[in-house]
JSON list of C-alpha atoms in Angstrom, two decimals:
[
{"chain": "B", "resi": 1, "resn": "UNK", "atom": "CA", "xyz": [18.05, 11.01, 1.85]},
{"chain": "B", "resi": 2, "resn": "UNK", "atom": "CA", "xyz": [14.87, 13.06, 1.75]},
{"chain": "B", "resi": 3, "resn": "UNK", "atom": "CA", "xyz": [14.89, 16.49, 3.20]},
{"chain": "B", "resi": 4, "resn": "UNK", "atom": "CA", "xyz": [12.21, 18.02, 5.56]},
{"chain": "B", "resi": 5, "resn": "UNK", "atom": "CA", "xyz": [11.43, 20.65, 3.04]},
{"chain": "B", "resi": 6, "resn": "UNK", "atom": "CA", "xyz": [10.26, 17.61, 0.81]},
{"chain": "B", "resi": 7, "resn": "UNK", "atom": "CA", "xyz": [8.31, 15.48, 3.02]},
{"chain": "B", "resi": 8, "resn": "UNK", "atom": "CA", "xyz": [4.59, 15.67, 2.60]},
{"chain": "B", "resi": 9, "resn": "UNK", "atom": "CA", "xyz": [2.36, 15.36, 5.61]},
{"chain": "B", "resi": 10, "resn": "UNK", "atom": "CA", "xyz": [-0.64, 13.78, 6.13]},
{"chain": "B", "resi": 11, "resn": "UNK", "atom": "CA", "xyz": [-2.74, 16.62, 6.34]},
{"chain": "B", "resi": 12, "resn": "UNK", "atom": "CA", "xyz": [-1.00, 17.16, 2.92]},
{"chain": "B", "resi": 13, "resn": "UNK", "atom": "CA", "xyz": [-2.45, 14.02, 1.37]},
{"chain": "B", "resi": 14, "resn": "UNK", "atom": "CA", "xyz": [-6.19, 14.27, 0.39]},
{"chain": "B", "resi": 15, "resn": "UNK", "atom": "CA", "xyz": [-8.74, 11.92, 1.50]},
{"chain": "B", "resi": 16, "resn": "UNK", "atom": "CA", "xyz": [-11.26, 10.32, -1.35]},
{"chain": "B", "resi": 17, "resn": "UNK", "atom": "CA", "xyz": [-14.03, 12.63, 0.36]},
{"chain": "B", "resi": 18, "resn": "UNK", "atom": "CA", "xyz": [-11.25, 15.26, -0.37]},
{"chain": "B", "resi": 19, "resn": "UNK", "atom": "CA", "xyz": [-11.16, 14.27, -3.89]},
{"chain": "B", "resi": 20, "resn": "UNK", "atom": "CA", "xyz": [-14.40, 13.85, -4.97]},
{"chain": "B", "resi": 21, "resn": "UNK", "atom": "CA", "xyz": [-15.38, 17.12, -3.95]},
{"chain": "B", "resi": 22, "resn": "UNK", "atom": "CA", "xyz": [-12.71, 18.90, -5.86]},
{"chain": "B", "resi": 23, "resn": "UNK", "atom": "CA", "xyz": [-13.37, 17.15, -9.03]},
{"chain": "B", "resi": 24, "resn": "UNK", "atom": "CA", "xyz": [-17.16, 17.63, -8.22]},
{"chain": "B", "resi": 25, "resn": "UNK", "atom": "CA", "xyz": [-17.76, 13.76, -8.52]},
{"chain": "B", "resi": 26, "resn": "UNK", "atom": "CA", "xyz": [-20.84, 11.89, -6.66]},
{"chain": "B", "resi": 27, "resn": "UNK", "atom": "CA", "xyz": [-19.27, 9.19, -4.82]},
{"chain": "B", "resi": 28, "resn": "UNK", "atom": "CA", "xyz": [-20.92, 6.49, -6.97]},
{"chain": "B", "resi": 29, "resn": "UNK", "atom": "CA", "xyz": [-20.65, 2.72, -6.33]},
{"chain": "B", "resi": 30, "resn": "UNK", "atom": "CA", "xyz": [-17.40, 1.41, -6.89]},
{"chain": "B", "resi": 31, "resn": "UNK", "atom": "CA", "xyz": [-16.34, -0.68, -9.87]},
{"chain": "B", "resi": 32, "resn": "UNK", "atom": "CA", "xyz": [-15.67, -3.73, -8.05]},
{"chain": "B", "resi": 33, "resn": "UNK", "atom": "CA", "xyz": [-19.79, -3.89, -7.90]},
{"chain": "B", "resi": 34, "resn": "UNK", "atom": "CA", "xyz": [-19.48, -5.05, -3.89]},
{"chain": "B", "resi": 35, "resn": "UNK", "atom": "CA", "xyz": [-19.49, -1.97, -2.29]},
{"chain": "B", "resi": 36, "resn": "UNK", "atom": "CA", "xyz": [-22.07, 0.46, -1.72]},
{"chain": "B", "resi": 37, "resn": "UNK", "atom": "CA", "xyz": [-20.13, 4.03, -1.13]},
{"chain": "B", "resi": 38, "resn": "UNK", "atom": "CA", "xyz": [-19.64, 5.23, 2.37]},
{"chain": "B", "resi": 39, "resn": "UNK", "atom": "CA", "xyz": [-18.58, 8.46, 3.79]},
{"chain": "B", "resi": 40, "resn": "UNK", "atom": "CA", "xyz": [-16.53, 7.13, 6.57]},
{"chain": "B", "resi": 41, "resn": "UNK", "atom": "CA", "xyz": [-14.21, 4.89, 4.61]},
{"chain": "B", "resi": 42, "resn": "UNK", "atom": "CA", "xyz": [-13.85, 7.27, 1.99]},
{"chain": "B", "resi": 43, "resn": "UNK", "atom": "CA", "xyz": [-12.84, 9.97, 5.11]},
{"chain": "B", "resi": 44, "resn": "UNK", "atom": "CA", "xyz": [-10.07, 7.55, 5.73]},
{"chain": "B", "resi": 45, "resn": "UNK", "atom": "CA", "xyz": [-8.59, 6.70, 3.15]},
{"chain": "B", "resi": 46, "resn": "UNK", "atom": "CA", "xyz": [-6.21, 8.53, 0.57]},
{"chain": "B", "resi": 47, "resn": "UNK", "atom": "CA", "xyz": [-4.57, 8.65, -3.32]},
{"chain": "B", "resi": 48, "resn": "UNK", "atom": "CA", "xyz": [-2.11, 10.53, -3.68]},
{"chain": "B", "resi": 49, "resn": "UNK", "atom": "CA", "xyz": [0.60, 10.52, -7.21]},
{"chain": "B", "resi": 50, "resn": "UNK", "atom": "CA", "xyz": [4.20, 11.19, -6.12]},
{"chain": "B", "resi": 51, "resn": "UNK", "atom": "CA", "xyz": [7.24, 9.69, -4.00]},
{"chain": "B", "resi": 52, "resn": "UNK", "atom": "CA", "xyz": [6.09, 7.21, -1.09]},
{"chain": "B", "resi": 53, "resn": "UNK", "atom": "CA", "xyz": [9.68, 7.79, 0.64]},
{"chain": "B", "resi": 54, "resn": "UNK", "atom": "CA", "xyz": [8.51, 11.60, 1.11]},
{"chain": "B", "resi": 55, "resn": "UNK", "atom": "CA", "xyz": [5.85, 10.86, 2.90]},
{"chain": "B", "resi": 56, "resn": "UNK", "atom": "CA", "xyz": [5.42, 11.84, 7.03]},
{"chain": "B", "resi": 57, "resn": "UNK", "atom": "CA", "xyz": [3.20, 8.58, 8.01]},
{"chain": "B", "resi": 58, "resn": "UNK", "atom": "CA", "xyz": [3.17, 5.85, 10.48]},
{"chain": "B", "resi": 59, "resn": "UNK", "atom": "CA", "xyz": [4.36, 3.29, 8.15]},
{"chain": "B", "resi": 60, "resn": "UNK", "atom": "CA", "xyz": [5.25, 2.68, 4.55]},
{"chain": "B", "resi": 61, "resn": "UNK", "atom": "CA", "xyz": [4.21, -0.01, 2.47]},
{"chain": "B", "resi": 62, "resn": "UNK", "atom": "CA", "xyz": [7.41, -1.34, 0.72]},
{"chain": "B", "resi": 63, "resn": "UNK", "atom": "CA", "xyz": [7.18, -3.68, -2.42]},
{"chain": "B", "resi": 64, "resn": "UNK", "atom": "CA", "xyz": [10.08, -6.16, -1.26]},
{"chain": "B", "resi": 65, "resn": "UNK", "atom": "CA", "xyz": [11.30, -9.23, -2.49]},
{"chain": "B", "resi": 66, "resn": "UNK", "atom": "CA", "xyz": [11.64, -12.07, -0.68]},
{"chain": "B", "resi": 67, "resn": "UNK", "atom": "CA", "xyz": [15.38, -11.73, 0.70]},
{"chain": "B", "resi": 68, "resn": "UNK", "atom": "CA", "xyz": [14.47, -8.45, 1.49]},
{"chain": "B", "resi": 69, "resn": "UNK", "atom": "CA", "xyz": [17.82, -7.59, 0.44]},
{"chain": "B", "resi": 70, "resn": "UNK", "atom": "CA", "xyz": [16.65, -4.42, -1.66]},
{"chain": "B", "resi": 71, "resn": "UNK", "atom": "CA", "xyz": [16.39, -4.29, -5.38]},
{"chain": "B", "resi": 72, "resn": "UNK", "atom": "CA", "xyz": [15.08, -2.02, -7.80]},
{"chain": "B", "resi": 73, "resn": "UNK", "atom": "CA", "xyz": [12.04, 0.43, -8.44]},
{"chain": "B", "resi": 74, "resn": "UNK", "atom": "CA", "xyz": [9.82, 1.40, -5.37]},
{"chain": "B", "resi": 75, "resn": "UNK", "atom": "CA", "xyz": [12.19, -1.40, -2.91]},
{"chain": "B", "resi": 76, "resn": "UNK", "atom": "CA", "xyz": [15.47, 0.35, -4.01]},
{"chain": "B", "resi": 77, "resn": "UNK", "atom": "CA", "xyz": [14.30, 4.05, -3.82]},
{"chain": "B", "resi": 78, "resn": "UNK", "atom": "CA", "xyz": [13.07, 3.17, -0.29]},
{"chain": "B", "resi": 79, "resn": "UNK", "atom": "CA", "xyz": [16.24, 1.67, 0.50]},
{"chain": "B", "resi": 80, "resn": "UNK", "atom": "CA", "xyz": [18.35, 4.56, -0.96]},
{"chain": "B", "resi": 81, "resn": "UNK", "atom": "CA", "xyz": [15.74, 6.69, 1.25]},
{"chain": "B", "resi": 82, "resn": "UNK", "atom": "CA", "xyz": [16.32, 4.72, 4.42]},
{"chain": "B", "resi": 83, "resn": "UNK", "atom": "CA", "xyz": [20.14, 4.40, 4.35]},
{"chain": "B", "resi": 84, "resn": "UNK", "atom": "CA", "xyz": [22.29, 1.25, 5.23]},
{"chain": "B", "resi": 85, "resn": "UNK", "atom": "CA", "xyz": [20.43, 0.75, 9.04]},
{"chain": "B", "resi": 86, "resn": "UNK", "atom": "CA", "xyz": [17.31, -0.58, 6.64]},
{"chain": "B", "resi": 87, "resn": "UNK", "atom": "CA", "xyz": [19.20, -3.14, 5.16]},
{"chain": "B", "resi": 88, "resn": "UNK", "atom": "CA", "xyz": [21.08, -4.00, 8.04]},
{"chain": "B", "resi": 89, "resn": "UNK", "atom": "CA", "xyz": [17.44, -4.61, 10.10]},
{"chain": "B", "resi": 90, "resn": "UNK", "atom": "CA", "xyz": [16.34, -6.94, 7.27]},
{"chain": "B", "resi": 91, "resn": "UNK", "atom": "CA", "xyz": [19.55, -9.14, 7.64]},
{"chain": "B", "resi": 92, "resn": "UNK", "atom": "CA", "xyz": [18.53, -10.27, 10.51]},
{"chain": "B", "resi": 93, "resn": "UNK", "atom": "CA", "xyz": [14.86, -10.74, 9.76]},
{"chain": "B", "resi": 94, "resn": "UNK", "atom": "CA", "xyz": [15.95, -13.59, 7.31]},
{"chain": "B", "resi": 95, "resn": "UNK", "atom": "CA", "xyz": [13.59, -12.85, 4.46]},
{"chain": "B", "resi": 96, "resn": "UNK", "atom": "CA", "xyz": [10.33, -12.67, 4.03]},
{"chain": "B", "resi": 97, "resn": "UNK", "atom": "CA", "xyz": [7.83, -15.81, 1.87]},
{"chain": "B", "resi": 98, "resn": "UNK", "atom": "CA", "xyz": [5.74, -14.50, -0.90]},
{"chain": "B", "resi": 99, "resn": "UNK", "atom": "CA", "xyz": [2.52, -12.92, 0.84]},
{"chain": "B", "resi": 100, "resn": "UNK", "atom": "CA", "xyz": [3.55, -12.18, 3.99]},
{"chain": "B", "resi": 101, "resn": "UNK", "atom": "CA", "xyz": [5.04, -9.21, 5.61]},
{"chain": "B", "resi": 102, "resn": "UNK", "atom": "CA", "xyz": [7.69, -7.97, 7.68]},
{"chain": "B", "resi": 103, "resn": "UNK", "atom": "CA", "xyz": [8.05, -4.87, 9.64]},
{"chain": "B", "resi": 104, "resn": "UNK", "atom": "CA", "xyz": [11.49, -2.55, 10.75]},
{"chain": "B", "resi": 105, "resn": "UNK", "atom": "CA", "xyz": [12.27, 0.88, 11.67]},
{"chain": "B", "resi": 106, "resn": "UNK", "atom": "CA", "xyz": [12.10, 3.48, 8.72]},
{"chain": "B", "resi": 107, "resn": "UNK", "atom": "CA", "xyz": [15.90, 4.71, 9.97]},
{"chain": "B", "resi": 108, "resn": "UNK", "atom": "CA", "xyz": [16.22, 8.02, 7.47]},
{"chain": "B", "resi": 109, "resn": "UNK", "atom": "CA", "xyz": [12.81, 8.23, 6.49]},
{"chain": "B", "resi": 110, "resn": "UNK", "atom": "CA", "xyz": [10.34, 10.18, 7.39]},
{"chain": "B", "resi": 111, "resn": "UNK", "atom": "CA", "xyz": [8.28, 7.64, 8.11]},
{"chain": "B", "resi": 112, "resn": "UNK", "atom": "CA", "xyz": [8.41, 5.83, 11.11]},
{"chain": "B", "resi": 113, "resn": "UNK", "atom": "CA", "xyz": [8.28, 2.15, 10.57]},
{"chain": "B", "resi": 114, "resn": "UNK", "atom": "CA", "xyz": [8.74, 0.19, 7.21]},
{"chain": "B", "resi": 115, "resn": "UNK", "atom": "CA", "xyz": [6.19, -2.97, 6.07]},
{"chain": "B", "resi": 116, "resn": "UNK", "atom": "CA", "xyz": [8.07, -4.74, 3.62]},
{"chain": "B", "resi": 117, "resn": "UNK", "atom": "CA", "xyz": [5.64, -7.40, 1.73]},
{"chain": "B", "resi": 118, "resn": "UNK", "atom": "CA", "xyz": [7.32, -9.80, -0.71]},
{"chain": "B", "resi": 119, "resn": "UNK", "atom": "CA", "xyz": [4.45, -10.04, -3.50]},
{"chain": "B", "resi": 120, "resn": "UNK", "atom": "CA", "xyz": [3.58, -12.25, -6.42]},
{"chain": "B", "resi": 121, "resn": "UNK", "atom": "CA", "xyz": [4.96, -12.51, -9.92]},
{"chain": "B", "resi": 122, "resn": "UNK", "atom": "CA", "xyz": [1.96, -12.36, -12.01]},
{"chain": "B", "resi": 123, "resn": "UNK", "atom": "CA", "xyz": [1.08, -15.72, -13.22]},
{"chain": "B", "resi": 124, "resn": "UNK", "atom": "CA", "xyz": [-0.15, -16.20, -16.78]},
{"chain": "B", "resi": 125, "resn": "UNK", "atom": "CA", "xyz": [-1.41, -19.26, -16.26]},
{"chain": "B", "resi": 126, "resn": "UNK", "atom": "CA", "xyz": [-2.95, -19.46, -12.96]},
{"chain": "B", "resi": 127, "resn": "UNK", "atom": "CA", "xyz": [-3.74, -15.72, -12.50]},
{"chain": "B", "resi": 128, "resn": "UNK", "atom": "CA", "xyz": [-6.16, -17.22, -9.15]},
{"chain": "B", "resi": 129, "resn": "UNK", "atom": "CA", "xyz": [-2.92, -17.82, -7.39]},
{"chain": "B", "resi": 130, "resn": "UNK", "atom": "CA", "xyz": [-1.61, -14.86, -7.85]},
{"chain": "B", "resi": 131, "resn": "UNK", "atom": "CA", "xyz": [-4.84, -12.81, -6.82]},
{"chain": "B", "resi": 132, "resn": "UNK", "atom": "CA", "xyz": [-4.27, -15.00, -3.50]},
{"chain": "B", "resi": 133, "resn": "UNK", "atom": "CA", "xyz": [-1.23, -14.05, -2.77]},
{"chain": "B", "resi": 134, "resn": "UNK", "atom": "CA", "xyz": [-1.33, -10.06, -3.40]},
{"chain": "B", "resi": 135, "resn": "UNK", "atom": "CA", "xyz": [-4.43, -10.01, -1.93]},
{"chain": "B", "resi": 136, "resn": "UNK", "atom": "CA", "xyz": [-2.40, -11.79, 1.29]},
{"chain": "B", "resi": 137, "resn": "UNK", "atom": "CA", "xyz": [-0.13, -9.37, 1.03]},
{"chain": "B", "resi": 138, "resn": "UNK", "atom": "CA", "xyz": [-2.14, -6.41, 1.68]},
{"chain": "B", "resi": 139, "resn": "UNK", "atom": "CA", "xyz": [-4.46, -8.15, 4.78]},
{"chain": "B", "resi": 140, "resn": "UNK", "atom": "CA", "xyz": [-0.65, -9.31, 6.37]},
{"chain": "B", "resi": 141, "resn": "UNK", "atom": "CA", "xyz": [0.39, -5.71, 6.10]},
{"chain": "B", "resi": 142, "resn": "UNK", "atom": "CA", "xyz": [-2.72, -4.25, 7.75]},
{"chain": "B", "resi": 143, "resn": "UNK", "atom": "CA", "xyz": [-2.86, -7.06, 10.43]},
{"chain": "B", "resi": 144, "resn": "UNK", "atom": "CA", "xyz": [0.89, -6.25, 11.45]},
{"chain": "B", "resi": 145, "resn": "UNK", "atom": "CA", "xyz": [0.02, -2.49, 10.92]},
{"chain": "B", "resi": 146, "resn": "UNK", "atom": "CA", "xyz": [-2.38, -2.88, 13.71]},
{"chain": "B", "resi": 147, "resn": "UNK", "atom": "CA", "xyz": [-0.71, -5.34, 16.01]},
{"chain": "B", "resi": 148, "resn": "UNK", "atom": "CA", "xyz": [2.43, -2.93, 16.24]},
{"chain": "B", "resi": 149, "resn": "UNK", "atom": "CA", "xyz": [0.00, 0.54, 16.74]},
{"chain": "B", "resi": 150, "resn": "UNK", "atom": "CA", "xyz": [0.55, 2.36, 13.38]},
{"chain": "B", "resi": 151, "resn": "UNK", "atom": "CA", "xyz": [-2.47, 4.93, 12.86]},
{"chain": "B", "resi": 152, "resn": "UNK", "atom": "CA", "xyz": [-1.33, 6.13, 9.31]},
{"chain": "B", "resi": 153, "resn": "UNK", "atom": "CA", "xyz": [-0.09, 3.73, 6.55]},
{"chain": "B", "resi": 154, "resn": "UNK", "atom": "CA", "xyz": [0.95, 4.39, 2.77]},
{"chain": "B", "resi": 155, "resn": "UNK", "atom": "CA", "xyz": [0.70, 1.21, 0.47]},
{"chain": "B", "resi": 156, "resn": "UNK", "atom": "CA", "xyz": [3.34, 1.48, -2.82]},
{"chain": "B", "resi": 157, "resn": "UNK", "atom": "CA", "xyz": [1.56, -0.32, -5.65]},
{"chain": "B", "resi": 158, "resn": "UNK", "atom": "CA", "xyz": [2.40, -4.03, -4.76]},
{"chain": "B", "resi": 159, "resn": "UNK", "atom": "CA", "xyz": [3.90, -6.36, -7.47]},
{"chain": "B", "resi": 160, "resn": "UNK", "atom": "CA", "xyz": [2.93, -3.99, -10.92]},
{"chain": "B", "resi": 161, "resn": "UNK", "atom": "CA", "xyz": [6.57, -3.52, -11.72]},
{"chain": "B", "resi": 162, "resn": "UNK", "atom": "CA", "xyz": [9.14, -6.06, -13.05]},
{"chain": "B", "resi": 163, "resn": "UNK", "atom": "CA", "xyz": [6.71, -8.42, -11.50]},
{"chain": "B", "resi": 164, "resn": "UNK", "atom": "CA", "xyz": [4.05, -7.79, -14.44]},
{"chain": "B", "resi": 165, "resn": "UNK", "atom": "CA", "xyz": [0.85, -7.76, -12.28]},
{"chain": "B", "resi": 166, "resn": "UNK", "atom": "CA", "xyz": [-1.59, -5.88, -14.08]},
{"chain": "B", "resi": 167, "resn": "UNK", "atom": "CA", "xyz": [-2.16, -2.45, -13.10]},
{"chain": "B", "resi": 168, "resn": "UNK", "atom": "CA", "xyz": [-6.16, -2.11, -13.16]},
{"chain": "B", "resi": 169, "resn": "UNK", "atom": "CA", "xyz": [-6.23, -6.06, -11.77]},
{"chain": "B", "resi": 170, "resn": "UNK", "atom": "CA", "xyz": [-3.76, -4.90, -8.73]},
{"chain": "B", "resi": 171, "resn": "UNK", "atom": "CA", "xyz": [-5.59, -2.01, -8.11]},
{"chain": "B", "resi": 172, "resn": "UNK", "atom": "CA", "xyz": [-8.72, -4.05, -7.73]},
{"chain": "B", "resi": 173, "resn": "UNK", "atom": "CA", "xyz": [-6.99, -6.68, -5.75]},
{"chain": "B", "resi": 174, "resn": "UNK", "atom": "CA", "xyz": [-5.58, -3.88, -3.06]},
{"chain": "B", "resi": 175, "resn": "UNK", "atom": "CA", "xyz": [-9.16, -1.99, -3.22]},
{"chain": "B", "resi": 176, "resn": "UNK", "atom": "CA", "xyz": [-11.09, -4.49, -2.24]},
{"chain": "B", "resi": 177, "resn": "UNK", "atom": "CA", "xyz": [-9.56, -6.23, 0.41]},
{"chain": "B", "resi": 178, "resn": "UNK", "atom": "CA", "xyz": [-8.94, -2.84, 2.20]},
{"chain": "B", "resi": 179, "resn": "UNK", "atom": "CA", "xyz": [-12.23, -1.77, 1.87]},
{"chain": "B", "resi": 180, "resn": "UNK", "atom": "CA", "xyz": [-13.24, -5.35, 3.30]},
{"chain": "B", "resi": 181, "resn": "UNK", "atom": "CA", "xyz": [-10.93, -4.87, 6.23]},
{"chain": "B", "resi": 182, "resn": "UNK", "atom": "CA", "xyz": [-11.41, -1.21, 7.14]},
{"chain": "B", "resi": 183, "resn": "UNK", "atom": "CA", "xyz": [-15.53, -2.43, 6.86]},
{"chain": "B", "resi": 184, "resn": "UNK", "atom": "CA", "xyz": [-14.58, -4.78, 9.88]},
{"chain": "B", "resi": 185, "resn": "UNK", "atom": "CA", "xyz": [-14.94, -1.93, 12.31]},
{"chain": "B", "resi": 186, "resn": "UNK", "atom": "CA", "xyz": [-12.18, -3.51, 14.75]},
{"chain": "B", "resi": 187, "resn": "UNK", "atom": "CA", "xyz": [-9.10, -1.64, 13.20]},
{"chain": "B", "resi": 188, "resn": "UNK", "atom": "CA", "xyz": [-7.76, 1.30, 15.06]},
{"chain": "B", "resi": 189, "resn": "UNK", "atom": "CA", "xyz": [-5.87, 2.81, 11.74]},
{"chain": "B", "resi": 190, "resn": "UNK", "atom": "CA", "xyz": [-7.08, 6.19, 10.90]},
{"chain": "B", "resi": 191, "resn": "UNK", "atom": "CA", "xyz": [-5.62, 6.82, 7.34]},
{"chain": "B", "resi": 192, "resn": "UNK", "atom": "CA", "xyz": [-5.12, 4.35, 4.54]},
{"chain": "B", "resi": 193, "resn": "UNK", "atom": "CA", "xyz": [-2.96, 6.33, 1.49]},
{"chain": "B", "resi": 194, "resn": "UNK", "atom": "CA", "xyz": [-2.33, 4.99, -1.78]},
{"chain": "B", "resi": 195, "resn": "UNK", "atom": "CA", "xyz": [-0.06, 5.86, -3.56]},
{"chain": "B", "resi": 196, "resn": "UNK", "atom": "CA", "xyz": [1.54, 5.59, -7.64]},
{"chain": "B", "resi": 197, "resn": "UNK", "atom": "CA", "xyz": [4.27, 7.17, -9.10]},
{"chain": "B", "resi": 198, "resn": "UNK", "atom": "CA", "xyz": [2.35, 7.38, -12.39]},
{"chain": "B", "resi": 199, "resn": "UNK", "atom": "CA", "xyz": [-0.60, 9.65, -13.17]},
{"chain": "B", "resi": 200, "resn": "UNK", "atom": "CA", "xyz": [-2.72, 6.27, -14.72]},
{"chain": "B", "resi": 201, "resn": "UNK", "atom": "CA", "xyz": [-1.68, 4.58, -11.74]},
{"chain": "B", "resi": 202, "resn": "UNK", "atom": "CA", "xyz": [-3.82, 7.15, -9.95]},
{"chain": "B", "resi": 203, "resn": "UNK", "atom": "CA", "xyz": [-6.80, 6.48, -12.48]},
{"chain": "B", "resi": 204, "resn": "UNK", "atom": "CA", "xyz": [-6.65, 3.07, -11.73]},
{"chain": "B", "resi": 205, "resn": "UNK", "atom": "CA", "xyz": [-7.32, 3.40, -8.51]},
{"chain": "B", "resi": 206, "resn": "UNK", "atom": "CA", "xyz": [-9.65, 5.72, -8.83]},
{"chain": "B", "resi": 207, "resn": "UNK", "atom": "CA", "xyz": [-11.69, 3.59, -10.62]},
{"chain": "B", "resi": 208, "resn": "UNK", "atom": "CA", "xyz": [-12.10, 1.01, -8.18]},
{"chain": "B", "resi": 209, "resn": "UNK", "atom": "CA", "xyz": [-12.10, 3.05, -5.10]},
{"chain": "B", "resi": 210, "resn": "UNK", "atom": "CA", "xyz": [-15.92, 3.30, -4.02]}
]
């Protein structure tokens, strides 16, 4: 269970403006090659390298399985986090399919609300399919991040653990498509974080964020 003297707050968490400016970087055009930079994206959305269960947001991005049932890595440290009420909640939600998402209460954290999104295990062989799926599991966690109000919403690093998606490939994956939402205009969240436990998991992202 986290403390209050360990939660970070979103005024805490720096924005890519935030970031460029410290490291006295141009905001260039991003990697991906399909996005020309822009100031107001990059004002809402953040990086940040540390603990996602620390974090004082709307909603956390959890990297579930599909029984929801808790497991290792970023799903069992948000579990341990949460307490037994978080488990108990995704009982009775009866799992969740590959791509799609599910949201509860955040119980112990200091978050408010959990998104749990089941993602792919990385496919060798038909890599497309897999690309499908994580990128469906980032749009199904903004879509129900909207429908149910949340302003503020931290994404763990979907499917790059014991899954064995690609770091720099995931990072492009979750780049783009919420650049491509947040470029819709129509959705009311305010601050996108993401965030990695590991300091290349940060340059990753960095890379591709425009």
């Amino acid at each position: 269970m986290s403390s209050a003297a360990a939660t970070q707050s979103l005024a805490d968490i720096p924005t890519l403006t935030q970031v460029y400016r410290s490291a006295g970087r141009r905001q260039a055009a991003s990697s991906t090659g399909d996005f020309p930079p822009s100031a107001a994206i990059n004002a809402r959305v953040g990086l940040v390298n540390g603990d996602i269960t620390k974090l004082c947001v709307d909603a956390l991005v959890n990297a579930a399985n599909t029984s929801l049932s808790g497991g290792g890595g970023v799903d069992g440290a948000m579990h341990r986090a949460a307490g037994p009420g978080l488990l108990a909640e995704c009982r009775l939600l009866r799992g969740c399919p590959t791509g799609e998402a599910r949201i509860t209460r955040g119980y112990r954290l200091p978050a408010k609300h959990v998104i749990h999104t089941a993602g792919p295990i990385y496919d060798h062989i038909d890599p497309q399919r897999s690309e499908r799926l994580l990128r469906s599991c980032y749009e199904k966690s903004l879509e129900l991040a909207d429908a149910c109000g949340v302003k503020s919403l931290a994404f763990s690093s979907i499917s790059t653990g014991v899954y064995g998606y690609p770091s720099m490939d995931a990072a492009k994956v979750a780049c783009e498509t919420v650049r491509k939402y947040l470029d819709r205009g129509s959705s009311a969240l305010e601050r996108v974080v993401f965030v990695t436990f590991e300091q290349k998991g940060v340059a990753a992202y960095a890379e591709m964020l425009p």
